[in-house]
Amino acid sequence: MAGTVVIKWGGGLITHKDQLCTVNLEIIRSLAEVCSKTSKKLVIVHGAGSFGHLKAKKYRLAEGRISGIDQDSAVIDVRNDMLELNSVVVKELRSFGLDVQSYSPHQWANGTGADFTGELPLHHGVTVVYGDVVDDDTKEFGILSGDDLMLRYSIEIPNVERAVFAIGGVDGILRVPPSKAGPDDLIEVWTPNMEFEGEHAADIDVTGGIGLKATRGAMIAATGIEVVLINGEIPERVLDAIEGKSVIGTRIESGNC
Ligand code: IP8
């Protein structure tokens, strides 16, 4: 039986991050096509990009309930915006003949961070989940990042061969911010003791940017699962990463071995 690959489609890859609720349809279509070319069982986790972070930031949803701010409609709006982005992802995957089932985290997960609770839903075909606004027992609600879903799916479901983080605009983890990077600045193997000046667009992002991907990636790698972070704009790299072939990008290791 083919092994399972858990793959993140970064929000900055599948949306135009600074334009509210705008999909990058070309990229979503190319990722969907790649996914139709593999015999691996896939779990796809997609990020939020401009469908989640902008409004979540404005209404401080990651901090939970804050008195004095009317957050209720923002919670509903962001959930609906994410459903809209998710419906595009699912539609494109189905258009390539894939048997896809999507599970909205606000319907099954509680709490944020790596220790969120809720049984991880799994479809016999392609499973899709995504970063979402979820209920939280202590702060009422919060933002569950797709990177935390990556961690939990990768280490808890059976037969996972590898985890792939596909991101936009960069070939992997760079030693310096992308705007200053040259070809030699790609870190081919990253371990948590290595410094890098990742750009975390804190003005836009309510989760952890590339730093959270690297940290969660290392936690996955610590269980013996291969982890690679690649440029999702290049379809051949995405397919090679899924298939476990050598690919330009950053292999993430736990540093424990
Ligand atoms: O883009 C964030 O998920 P991420 C989810 O995977 C929301 O970190 C709604 C901002």
XYZ file of C-alpha atoms and ligand atoms in Angstrom:
267
model
C 0.000 0.000 0.000
C 1.266 3.485 -0.876
C 2.448 5.476 2.104
C 0.895 8.730 3.224
C 2.330 12.179 2.609
C 1.108 15.151 4.633
C 1.523 18.352 2.642
C 0.965 21.977 3.577
C -0.098 24.429 0.930
C 1.059 27.660 2.515
C -1.444 30.506 2.686
C 1.059 32.888 1.098
C 1.374 30.420 -1.786
C -2.310 29.879 -2.576
C -3.568 33.438 -1.974
C -2.359 36.942 -2.706
C -1.422 37.671 0.827
C -1.851 41.415 0.937
C -5.152 41.593 -0.998
C -8.107 40.598 1.146
C -9.651 37.244 0.158
C -7.920 36.825 -3.208
C -6.991 33.333 -4.381
C -3.996 32.483 -6.537
C -6.017 30.185 -8.774
C -3.130 29.364 -11.077
C -1.088 28.006 -8.166
C -4.022 26.127 -6.602
C -4.694 24.490 -9.965
C -1.059 23.524 -10.452
C -0.860 22.048 -6.936
C -4.105 20.137 -7.523
C -2.725 18.720 -10.767
C 0.474 17.612 -9.024
C -1.587 15.868 -6.355
C -3.459 13.947 -9.052
C -0.148 12.572 -10.372
C 0.943 10.671 -7.294
C -0.173 7.321 -5.955
C 0.635 8.409 -2.395
C -2.270 8.830 -0.008
C -2.448 12.550 0.705
C -3.441 14.713 3.620
C -3.497 18.326 2.446
C -3.366 21.080 5.039
C -3.832 24.543 3.647
C -3.036 27.873 5.200
C -5.152 31.007 5.316
C -3.188 33.793 3.627
C -5.410 36.778 2.912
C -8.564 34.799 3.795
C -7.582 34.554 7.452
C -4.738 36.672 8.693
C -5.889 40.169 7.774
C -9.256 40.100 9.583
C -7.937 37.893 12.381
C -5.213 40.469 12.987
C -7.600 43.425 12.933
C -9.942 41.838 15.491
C -7.155 40.166 17.526
C -8.788 36.739 17.184
C -5.599 34.842 18.067
C -5.757 36.331 21.557
C -9.262 34.993 22.192
C -12.087 37.013 23.713
C -11.080 40.614 24.474
C -13.625 42.802 26.203
C -14.352 46.050 24.437
C -13.815 44.682 20.919
C -16.786 43.378 18.964
C -15.204 40.151 17.731
C -18.295 37.993 17.157
C -18.911 38.908 13.557
C -15.177 38.663 12.787
C -15.145 35.055 14.076
C -18.048 34.201 11.767
C -16.574 36.147 8.843
C -13.139 34.515 9.051
C -14.716 31.051 9.327
C -16.808 31.821 6.240
C -13.846 33.272 4.361
C -11.856 30.124 5.126
C -14.771 27.980 3.920
C -14.697 29.945 0.678
C -10.943 29.419 0.192
C -11.356 25.762 1.114
C -14.143 25.309 -1.428
C -11.819 26.551 -4.199
C -9.104 24.112 -3.072
C -11.554 21.193 -2.971
C -13.137 22.100 -6.322
C -9.756 22.233 -8.068
C -8.648 18.913 -6.557
C -11.941 17.269 -7.642
C -11.556 18.710 -11.134
C -8.500 16.457 -11.500
C -10.595 13.413 -10.556
C -9.475 13.121 -6.933
C -11.757 11.697 -4.242
C -11.578 14.528 -1.709
C -13.170 15.114 1.666
C -12.601 18.298 3.636
C -13.076 18.698 7.388
C -13.397 22.220 8.853
C -11.397 22.396 12.097
C -13.981 24.679 13.774
C -16.300 21.655 13.642
C -13.966 19.109 15.231
C -10.971 20.787 16.941
C -10.743 22.690 20.206
C -7.818 24.808 21.382
C -4.772 26.179 19.603
C -1.096 25.267 19.329
C 0.407 21.807 19.141
C -1.841 20.392 21.875
C -5.262 21.141 20.410
C -7.860 18.439 21.082
C -10.268 16.597 18.793
C -9.990 13.378 16.831
C -8.168 13.943 13.520
C -10.637 13.203 10.715
C -9.293 11.022 7.903
C -10.805 10.131 4.531
C -9.849 7.034 2.549
C -9.117 9.331 -0.437
C -7.555 12.785 -0.113
C -8.136 14.463 3.257
C -8.182 18.273 3.377
C -8.009 20.397 6.541
C -6.904 23.983 7.087
C -5.942 26.703 9.565
C -9.147 27.998 11.157
C -10.798 29.922 13.993
C -11.602 27.229 16.553
C -13.355 27.176 19.911
C -11.074 27.266 22.923
C -12.031 26.243 26.468
C -9.998 28.982 28.152
C -9.984 31.952 25.762
C -13.338 31.143 24.063
C -11.823 31.020 20.554
C -8.435 31.257 18.887
C -6.505 30.590 15.692
C -5.418 27.039 15.020
C -2.568 27.190 12.496
C -2.258 24.706 9.668
C 1.313 24.150 10.905
C -0.053 22.607 14.111
C -2.361 20.421 12.027
C 0.720 19.382 10.003
C 2.458 18.299 13.187
C -0.416 16.285 14.602
C -1.413 14.595 11.323
C 2.200 13.733 10.497
C 2.927 12.084 13.817
C -0.468 10.536 14.652
C -1.966 8.989 11.540
C -0.610 5.656 10.265
C 2.012 5.115 7.538
C 3.222 8.697 7.112
C 6.318 8.672 4.887
C 7.031 12.369 4.832
C 5.790 15.861 5.512
C 6.140 18.562 2.863
C 5.772 22.275 3.508
C 5.160 24.025 0.162
C 5.562 27.762 0.503
C 5.534 30.763 -1.826
C 8.311 33.015 -3.025
C 11.345 31.163 -1.639
C 13.188 27.916 -2.349
C 13.353 26.910 1.316
C 14.723 28.339 4.542
C 17.194 31.098 3.728
C 20.061 32.363 5.874
C 18.944 35.950 5.317
C 15.583 37.564 4.472
C 14.430 36.767 0.903
C 14.904 40.358 -0.241
C 18.645 40.130 0.559
C 19.217 36.473 -0.410
C 21.414 35.144 -3.194
C 21.602 31.584 -4.543
C 24.052 30.506 -1.804
C 21.722 31.508 1.004
C 19.463 28.461 0.808
C 19.906 26.266 3.873
C 19.824 22.718 2.499
C 19.619 20.987 5.869
C 18.199 22.871 8.815
C 18.301 21.856 12.468
C 16.823 23.849 15.362
C 20.242 25.027 16.577
C 20.735 26.995 13.341
C 19.870 30.657 13.192
C 18.048 32.167 10.274
C 16.541 35.566 9.734
C 13.178 34.397 8.433
C 10.769 37.105 7.491
C 7.688 36.776 9.648
C 5.261 39.297 8.288
C 4.079 40.167 11.793
C 2.075 43.051 10.387
C -0.031 40.522 8.434
C 0.428 37.116 10.080
C -1.357 36.036 13.245
C 0.425 32.685 13.410
C 4.124 31.954 13.238
C 5.304 32.378 9.641
C 8.291 30.325 8.517
C 9.607 30.040 12.102
C 6.560 27.989 13.133
C 6.940 25.755 10.071
C 10.594 25.129 10.951
C 9.784 24.372 14.600
C 6.873 22.067 13.811
C 8.943 20.474 11.036
C 11.701 19.641 13.537
C 9.147 18.103 15.909
C 7.900 15.907 13.057
C 11.466 14.968 12.067
C 12.185 13.955 15.679
C 9.768 11.039 15.186
C 11.795 9.752 12.221
C 9.556 11.170 9.474
C 11.257 13.004 6.601
C 10.431 16.705 6.411
C 11.133 19.015 3.505
C 10.269 22.657 2.886
C 10.096 23.640 -0.771
C 9.036 26.308 -3.237
C 5.443 25.373 -4.096
C 5.444 27.560 -7.190
C 7.461 24.945 -9.079
C 5.220 21.914 -9.750
C 8.085 19.469 -10.494
C 9.596 20.185 -7.098
C 6.271 19.586 -5.374
C 5.857 16.233 -7.117
C 9.471 15.196 -6.423
C 9.046 16.162 -2.770
C 5.858 14.091 -2.471
C 7.573 11.124 -4.136
C 10.617 11.431 -1.869
C 13.042 12.274 -4.671
C 15.885 14.682 -4.105
C 14.645 18.218 -4.585
C 15.860 21.812 -4.211
C 14.640 22.974 -0.829
C 15.405 22.631 2.873
C 15.411 19.270 4.610
C 14.442 19.774 8.231
C 16.083 17.559 10.829
C 15.462 17.358 14.532
C 19.088 17.759 15.519
C 18.728 14.862 17.980
C 20.630 12.284 16.001
O -2.040 30.164 7.748
C -4.092 30.453 10.062
O -3.559 29.272 9.539
P -2.072 29.238 8.920
C -5.613 30.404 10.120
O -1.878 27.806 8.521
C -6.301 31.713 10.188
O -1.140 29.630 10.021
C -7.756 31.693 10.174
C -5.704 32.880 10.250
